[in-house]
PDB file of C-alpha atoms in Angstrom:
ATOM      1  CA  UNK H 202      -9.851  -5.695  -2.076  1.00  0.00           C
ATOM      2  CA  UNK H 203     -12.106  -2.749  -2.605  1.00  0.00           C
ATOM      3  CA  UNK H 204     -10.433  -1.932  -5.895  1.00  0.00           C
ATOM      4  CA  UNK H 205     -10.931  -5.458  -7.104  1.00  0.00           C
ATOM      5  CA  UNK H 206     -14.544  -6.044  -6.195  1.00  0.00           C
ATOM      6  CA  UNK H 207     -17.870  -4.303  -6.153  1.00  0.00           C
ATOM      7  CA  UNK H 208     -18.742  -3.547  -2.544  1.00  0.00           C
ATOM      8  CA  UNK H 209     -20.536  -1.058  -0.324  1.00  0.00           C
ATOM      9  CA  UNK H 210     -17.307   0.503   0.944  1.00  0.00           C
ATOM     10  CA  UNK H 211     -16.042   0.914  -2.653  1.00  0.00           C
ATOM     11  CA  UNK H 212     -19.276   2.642  -3.644  1.00  0.00           C
ATOM     12  CA  UNK H 213     -19.086   4.864  -0.535  1.00  0.00           C
ATOM     13  CA  UNK H 214     -15.491   5.929  -1.316  1.00  0.00           C
ATOM     14  CA  UNK H 215     -16.463   6.642  -4.884  1.00  0.00           C
ATOM     15  CA  UNK H 216     -19.353   8.843  -3.806  1.00  0.00           C
ATOM     16  CA  UNK H 217     -17.176  10.681  -1.284  1.00  0.00           C
ATOM     17  CA  UNK H 218     -14.439  11.174  -3.915  1.00  0.00           C
ATOM     18  CA  UNK H 219     -16.902  12.448  -6.484  1.00  0.00           C
ATOM     19  CA  UNK H 220     -18.340  14.927  -3.967  1.00  0.00           C
ATOM     20  CA  UNK H 221     -14.913  16.160  -3.043  1.00  0.00           C
ATOM     21  CA  UNK H 222     -14.097  16.763  -6.735  1.00  0.00           C
ATOM     22  CA  UNK H 223     -17.485  18.526  -7.168  1.00  0.00           C
ATOM     23  CA  UNK H 224     -16.579  20.886  -4.351  1.00  0.00           C
ATOM     24  CA  UNK H 225     -13.197  21.667  -5.941  1.00  0.00           C
ATOM     25  CA  UNK H 226     -10.944  19.966  -3.490  1.00  0.00           C
ATOM     26  CA  UNK H 227      -7.279  20.558  -4.521  1.00  0.00           C
ATOM     27  CA  UNK H 228      -5.204  18.286  -2.263  1.00  0.00           C
ATOM     28  CA  UNK H 229      -5.456  15.420   0.209  1.00  0.00           C
ATOM     29  CA  UNK H 230      -3.054  14.239   2.837  1.00  0.00           C
ATOM     30  CA  UNK H 231      -3.284  10.618   3.888  1.00  0.00           C
ATOM     31  CA  UNK H 232      -1.437   8.269   6.184  1.00  0.00           C
ATOM     32  CA  UNK H 233      -1.070   4.733   4.836  1.00  0.00           C
ATOM     33  CA  UNK H 234      -2.292   1.739   6.891  1.00  0.00           C
ATOM     34  CA  UNK H 235       0.622  -0.362   5.736  1.00  0.00           C
ATOM     35  CA  UNK H 236       3.827   1.450   6.631  1.00  0.00           C
ATOM     36  CA  UNK H 237       6.875   1.265   8.806  1.00  0.00           C
ATOM     37  CA  UNK H 238      10.138   3.228   9.235  1.00  0.00           C
ATOM     38  CA  UNK H 239      13.409   1.994  10.476  1.00  0.00           C
ATOM     39  CA  UNK H 240      13.855   5.013  12.739  1.00  0.00           C
ATOM     40  CA  UNK H 241      11.740   7.154  14.973  1.00  0.00           C
ATOM     41  CA  UNK H 242      10.452   9.515  12.252  1.00  0.00           C
ATOM     42  CA  UNK H 243       7.395  10.051  10.064  1.00  0.00           C
ATOM     43  CA  UNK H 244       8.202   9.541   6.376  1.00  0.00           C
ATOM     44  CA  UNK H 245       6.519  11.682   3.717  1.00  0.00           C
ATOM     45  CA  UNK H 246       6.379  10.261   0.235  1.00  0.00           C
ATOM     46  CA  UNK H 247       8.357  12.412  -2.147  1.00  0.00           C
ATOM     47  CA  UNK H 248       8.800  10.022  -5.025  1.00  0.00           C
ATOM     48  CA  UNK H 249       7.929  11.857  -8.294  1.00  0.00           C
ATOM     49  CA  UNK H 250       7.534   8.486 -10.140  1.00  0.00           C
ATOM     50  CA  UNK H 251       6.251   5.918  -7.658  1.00  0.00           C
ATOM     51  CA  UNK H 252       5.584   2.360  -8.702  1.00  0.00           C
ATOM     52  CA  UNK H 253       2.445   0.444  -7.771  1.00  0.00           C
ATOM     53  CA  UNK H 254       3.113  -2.553  -5.602  1.00  0.00           C
ATOM     54  CA  UNK H 255       1.093  -5.621  -6.635  1.00  0.00           C
ATOM     55  CA  UNK H 256      -2.371  -6.136  -5.172  1.00  0.00           C
ATOM     56  CA  UNK H 257      -3.096  -9.769  -4.350  1.00  0.00           C
ATOM     57  CA  UNK H 258      -6.463 -10.964  -5.425  1.00  0.00           C
ATOM     58  CA  UNK H 259      -7.143  -7.970  -7.678  1.00  0.00           C
ATOM     59  CA  UNK H 260      -7.222  -8.087 -11.427  1.00  0.00           C
ATOM     60  CA  UNK H 261      -4.424  -5.992 -12.953  1.00  0.00           C
ATOM     61  CA  UNK H 262      -6.924  -3.999 -15.065  1.00  0.00           C
ATOM     62  CA  UNK H 263      -8.499  -2.639 -11.839  1.00  0.00           C
ATOM     63  CA  UNK H 264      -5.371  -0.784 -10.731  1.00  0.00           C
ATOM     64  CA  UNK H 265      -2.538  -0.818 -13.276  1.00  0.00           C
ATOM     65  CA  UNK H 266      -4.120   1.657 -15.704  1.00  0.00           C
ATOM     66  CA  UNK H 267      -4.647   4.196 -12.900  1.00  0.00           C
ATOM     67  CA  UNK H 268      -2.193   7.114 -13.394  1.00  0.00           C
ATOM     68  CA  UNK H 269      -0.419   8.069 -10.223  1.00  0.00           C
ATOM     69  CA  UNK H 270      -0.144  11.782  -9.527  1.00  0.00           C
ATOM     70  CA  UNK H 271       2.188  12.395  -6.535  1.00  0.00           C
ATOM     71  CA  UNK H 272       2.032  15.907  -5.068  1.00  0.00           C
ATOM     72  CA  UNK H 273       5.666  16.737  -4.293  1.00  0.00           C
ATOM     73  CA  UNK H 274       4.826  20.358  -3.494  1.00  0.00           C
ATOM     74  CA  UNK H 275       2.154  19.217  -1.075  1.00  0.00           C
ATOM     75  CA  UNK H 276       4.577  16.670   0.464  1.00  0.00           C
ATOM     76  CA  UNK H 277       7.032  19.464   1.109  1.00  0.00           C
ATOM     77  CA  UNK H 278       4.360  21.442   2.829  1.00  0.00           C
ATOM     78  CA  UNK H 279       3.492  18.434   5.066  1.00  0.00           C
ATOM     79  CA  UNK H 280       7.153  17.992   5.971  1.00  0.00           C
ATOM     80  CA  UNK H 281       7.396  21.615   6.951  1.00  0.00           C
ATOM     81  CA  UNK H 282       4.272  21.533   9.079  1.00  0.00           C
ATOM     82  CA  UNK H 283       5.277  18.340  10.797  1.00  0.00           C
ATOM     83  CA  UNK H 284       8.716  19.679  11.615  1.00  0.00           C
ATOM     84  CA  UNK H 285       7.287  23.017  12.784  1.00  0.00           C
ATOM     85  CA  UNK H 286       5.116  21.049  15.258  1.00  0.00           C
ATOM     86  CA  UNK H 287       8.195  19.365  16.632  1.00  0.00           C
ATOM     87  CA  UNK H 288       7.678  16.001  14.871  1.00  0.00           C
ATOM     88  CA  UNK H 289      10.679  14.180  13.475  1.00  0.00           C
ATOM     89  CA  UNK H 290       9.801  13.938   9.744  1.00  0.00           C
ATOM     90  CA  UNK H 291      11.846  13.194   6.677  1.00  0.00           C
ATOM     91  CA  UNK H 292      11.304  12.813   2.900  1.00  0.00           C
ATOM     92  CA  UNK H 293      10.949   9.304   1.383  1.00  0.00           C
ATOM     93  CA  UNK H 294      12.139   9.885  -2.146  1.00  0.00           C
ATOM     94  CA  UNK H 295      11.872   6.163  -3.158  1.00  0.00           C
ATOM     95  CA  UNK H 296       8.472   5.341  -1.590  1.00  0.00           C
ATOM     96  CA  UNK H 297       6.256   3.161  -3.828  1.00  0.00           C
ATOM     97  CA  UNK H 298       2.492   3.147  -3.496  1.00  0.00           C
ATOM     98  CA  UNK H 299       0.701   0.233  -1.936  1.00  0.00           C
ATOM     99  CA  UNK H 300      -3.012  -0.547  -2.178  1.00  0.00           C
ATOM    100  CA  UNK H 301      -4.086   1.502   0.823  1.00  0.00           C
ATOM    101  CA  UNK H 302      -2.548   4.661  -0.829  1.00  0.00           C
ATOM    102  CA  UNK H 303      -4.079   3.784  -4.241  1.00  0.00           C
ATOM    103  CA  UNK H 304      -7.548   3.366  -2.762  1.00  0.00           C
ATOM    104  CA  UNK H 305      -7.655   6.761  -1.078  1.00  0.00           C
ATOM    105  CA  UNK H 306      -5.975   8.405  -4.067  1.00  0.00           C
ATOM    106  CA  UNK H 307      -8.565   6.967  -6.423  1.00  0.00           C
ATOM    107  CA  UNK H 308     -11.504   8.030  -4.151  1.00  0.00           C
ATOM    108  CA  UNK H 309     -10.382  10.795  -1.879  1.00  0.00           C
ATOM    109  CA  UNK H 310     -12.282  11.616   1.308  1.00  0.00           C
ATOM    110  CA  UNK H 311     -13.722  14.875   2.510  1.00  0.00           C
ATOM    111  CA  UNK H 312     -13.891  15.827   6.187  1.00  0.00           C
ATOM    112  CA  UNK H 313     -17.667  15.764   6.279  1.00  0.00           C
ATOM    113  CA  UNK H 314     -19.090  13.130   8.635  1.00  0.00           C
ATOM    114  CA  UNK H 315     -20.577  10.131   6.830  1.00  0.00           C
ATOM    115  CA  UNK H 316     -23.151   8.162   8.840  1.00  0.00           C
ATOM    116  CA  UNK H 317     -22.723   4.368   8.692  1.00  0.00           C
ATOM    117  CA  UNK H 318     -25.090   2.436   6.468  1.00  0.00           C
ATOM    118  CA  UNK H 319     -27.561  -0.009   8.003  1.00  0.00           C
ATOM    119  CA  UNK H 320     -25.378  -3.023   6.997  1.00  0.00           C
ATOM    120  CA  UNK H 321     -22.416  -1.601   8.843  1.00  0.00           C
ATOM    121  CA  UNK H 322     -24.416  -1.046  12.011  1.00  0.00           C
ATOM    122  CA  UNK H 323     -25.709  -4.582  11.792  1.00  0.00           C
ATOM    123  CA  UNK H 324     -22.193  -5.995  11.432  1.00  0.00           C
ATOM    124  CA  UNK H 325     -21.026  -3.847  14.363  1.00  0.00           C
ATOM    125  CA  UNK H 326     -23.800  -5.312  16.505  1.00  0.00           C
ATOM    126  CA  UNK H 327     -22.767  -8.812  15.506  1.00  0.00           C
ATOM    127  CA  UNK H 328     -19.128  -8.046  16.611  1.00  0.00           C
ATOM    128  CA  UNK H 329     -20.372  -6.529  19.943  1.00  0.00           C
ATOM    129  CA  UNK H 330     -22.623  -9.561  20.500  1.00  0.00           C
ATOM    130  CA  UNK H 331     -19.737 -11.992  19.805  1.00  0.00           C
ATOM    131  CA  UNK H 332     -17.522 -10.204  22.370  1.00  0.00           C
ATOM    132  CA  UNK H 333     -19.993  -9.275  25.119  1.00  0.00           C
ATOM    133  CA  UNK H 334     -22.257 -12.363  25.062  1.00  0.00           C
ATOM    134  CA  UNK H 335     -19.467 -14.984  25.280  1.00  0.00           C
ATOM    135  CA  UNK H 336     -16.721 -15.892  27.706  1.00  0.00           C
ATOM    136  CA  UNK H 337     -13.414 -17.764  27.484  1.00  0.00           C
ATOM    137  CA  UNK H 338     -12.962 -19.929  24.433  1.00  0.00           C
ATOM    138  CA  UNK H 339     -16.477 -19.070  23.205  1.00  0.00           C
ATOM    139  CA  UNK H 340     -15.279 -15.600  22.399  1.00  0.00           C
ATOM    140  CA  UNK H 341     -12.619 -16.926  20.004  1.00  0.00           C
ATOM    141  CA  UNK H 342     -15.207 -19.227  18.318  1.00  0.00           C
ATOM    142  CA  UNK H 343     -17.770 -16.448  18.061  1.00  0.00           C
ATOM    143  CA  UNK H 344     -15.189 -14.100  16.477  1.00  0.00           C
ATOM    144  CA  UNK H 345     -14.137 -16.819  14.062  1.00  0.00           C
ATOM    145  CA  UNK H 346     -17.768 -17.299  13.012  1.00  0.00           C
ATOM    146  CA  UNK H 347     -17.878 -13.625  12.052  1.00  0.00           C
ATOM    147  CA  UNK H 348     -15.694 -14.461   9.024  1.00  0.00           C
ATOM    148  CA  UNK H 349     -18.776 -16.224   7.597  1.00  0.00           C
ATOM    149  CA  UNK H 350     -21.017 -13.198   8.197  1.00  0.00           C
ATOM    150  CA  UNK H 351     -22.445 -12.041   4.865  1.00  0.00           C
ATOM    151  CA  UNK H 352     -21.021  -8.536   5.308  1.00  0.00           C
ATOM    152  CA  UNK H 353     -17.596  -9.552   6.661  1.00  0.00           C
ATOM    153  CA  UNK H 354     -15.776  -8.666   3.419  1.00  0.00           C
ATOM    154  CA  UNK H 355     -17.567  -5.360   3.061  1.00  0.00           C
ATOM    155  CA  UNK H 356     -16.616  -4.497   6.633  1.00  0.00           C
ATOM    156  CA  UNK H 357     -12.996  -5.163   5.743  1.00  0.00           C
ATOM    157  CA  UNK H 358     -12.897  -3.588   2.373  1.00  0.00           C
ATOM    158  CA  UNK H 359      -9.241  -2.900   1.803  1.00  0.00           C
TER     159      UNK H 359
END
């Protein structure tokens, strides 16, 4: 939902993307979080005109106007490198973009380490406490209560 709402993760990705552009970054390679293949192979998106799959809970004006810019030349380079490393890889010429791809494409990441914000450390501590300080059915209830934590949505931005 990071494209549809203001959130700490959305602001962080925007800052990282702006910094990458400022430094002249030319290309990014990403692996989507929502993918599957029918065979034992890595698929590389090679669709020159991908469509955007609908994003539930997000206003159309937050993502439909964004112009997709697939990098077919970069995709070919990725295919060649994967194959050279002995990885079964193939082109996916009909792949359409889903929200995890859109998000990273809109705000690309650099490889510089980004320390977590205080809110993220506090949420992490709440998760650790829920798991380590409970036993049996109490763990399930404690983890369920985390969904009411004020930073739950920010911690699960996409």
